[in-house]
Coordinates of N, CA and C in Angstrom, one line a residue:
M1332 N 12.0 6.3 21.9 CA 12.6 7.6 21.5 C 13.0 7.6 20.0
I1333 N 12.4 8.5 19.3 CA 12.7 8.6 17.8 C 14.1 9.3 17.6
E1334 N 14.9 8.7 16.7 CA 16.2 9.2 16.5 C 16.1 10.6 15.8
K1335 N 17.2 11.4 15.9 CA 17.1 12.7 15.3 C 17.1 12.7 13.8
N1336 N 17.8 11.6 13.2 CA 17.9 11.5 11.8 C 16.7 10.7 11.2
F1337 N 15.7 10.6 11.9 CA 14.5 9.9 11.5 C 13.9 10.5 10.2
D1338 N 13.9 9.7 9.1 CA 13.5 10.2 7.8 C 12.0 10.1 7.6
I1339 N 11.2 11.1 7.9 CA 9.8 11.1 7.7 C 9.3 10.9 6.3
T1340 N 10.1 11.4 5.4 CA 9.7 11.2 4.0 C 9.8 9.8 3.5
F1341 N 10.8 9.1 4.0 CA 11.0 7.7 3.7 C 9.8 6.9 4.3
I1342 N 9.4 7.2 5.5 CA 8.3 6.5 6.1 C 7.0 6.7 5.4
S1343 N 6.8 8.0 5.0 CA 5.6 8.3 4.3 C 5.6 7.7 2.9
K1344 N 6.7 7.5 2.3 CA 6.8 6.8 1.0 C 6.4 5.4 1.2
L1345 N 6.9 4.8 2.2 CA 6.6 3.4 2.5 C 5.1 3.2 2.7
A1346 N 4.5 4.1 3.5 CA 3.1 4.1 3.8 C 2.3 4.2 2.5
M1347 N 2.7 5.1 1.6 CA 2.0 5.3 0.3 C 2.1 4.1 -0.5
N1348 N 3.3 3.5 -0.6 CA 3.4 2.3 -1.4 C 2.5 1.1 -0.8
E1349 N 2.5 1.0 0.5 CA 1.6 0.0 1.1 C 0.2 0.2 0.8
K1350 N -0.3 1.5 0.8 CA -1.7 1.7 0.5 C -1.9 1.4 -1.0
Q1351 N -1.0 1.8 -1.9 CA -1.1 1.5 -3.3 C -1.2 0.0 -3.6
I1352 N -0.4 -0.8 -2.9 CA -0.4 -2.2 -3.0 C -1.7 -2.8 -2.6
Q1353 N -2.3 -2.3 -1.5 CA -3.6 -2.8 -1.0 C -4.7 -2.5 -2.0
Q1354 N -4.6 -1.3 -2.6 CA -5.7 -0.9 -3.5 C -5.6 -1.8 -4.8
N1355 N -4.4 -2.0 -5.3 CA -4.2 -2.9 -6.4 C -4.7 -4.3 -6.2
Y1356 N -4.4 -4.8 -5.0 CA -4.8 -6.2 -4.6 C -6.3 -6.3 -4.6
R1357 N -6.9 -5.3 -4.0 CA -8.4 -5.3 -3.9 C -9.0 -5.2 -5.3
H1358 N -8.4 -4.4 -6.2 CA -8.9 -4.3 -7.6 C -8.8 -5.6 -8.3
D1359 N -7.6 -6.2 -8.2 CA -7.4 -7.5 -8.8 C -8.3 -8.6 -8.3
F1360 N -8.6 -8.6 -7.0 CA -9.5 -9.6 -6.4 C -10.9 -9.4 -6.9
E1361 N -11.4 -8.1 -7.0 CA -12.7 -7.9 -7.5 C -12.8 -8.3 -9.0
A1362 N -11.8 -8.0 -9.8 CA -11.8 -8.4 -11.2 C -11.9 -10.0 -11.3
F1363 N -11.1 -10.7 -10.5 CA -11.1 -12.1 -10.4 C -12.5 -12.7 -10.0
A1364 N -13.1 -12.0 -9.0 CA -14.4 -12.5 -8.6 C -15.4 -12.3 -9.7
R1365 N -15.3 -11.2 -10.4 CA -16.2 -10.9 -11.5 C -16.1 -12.0 -12.6
I1366 N -14.9 -12.4 -12.9 CA -14.6 -13.4 -13.9 C -15.2 -14.7 -13.5
R1367 N -15.0 -15.1 -12.2 CA -15.5 -16.4 -11.7 C -17.0 -16.4 -11.7
A1368 N -17.7 -15.3 -11.5 CA -19.1 -15.3 -11.3 C -19.9 -15.7 -12.6

């Protein structure tokens, strides 16, 4: 059961930050792979 004061904006911000982190990690990994090649 979800609480009444459940903050959906907080959760959505967390989700957005997580997605941004994953995109940055993927970008950095591809750049690293290009340098190694």
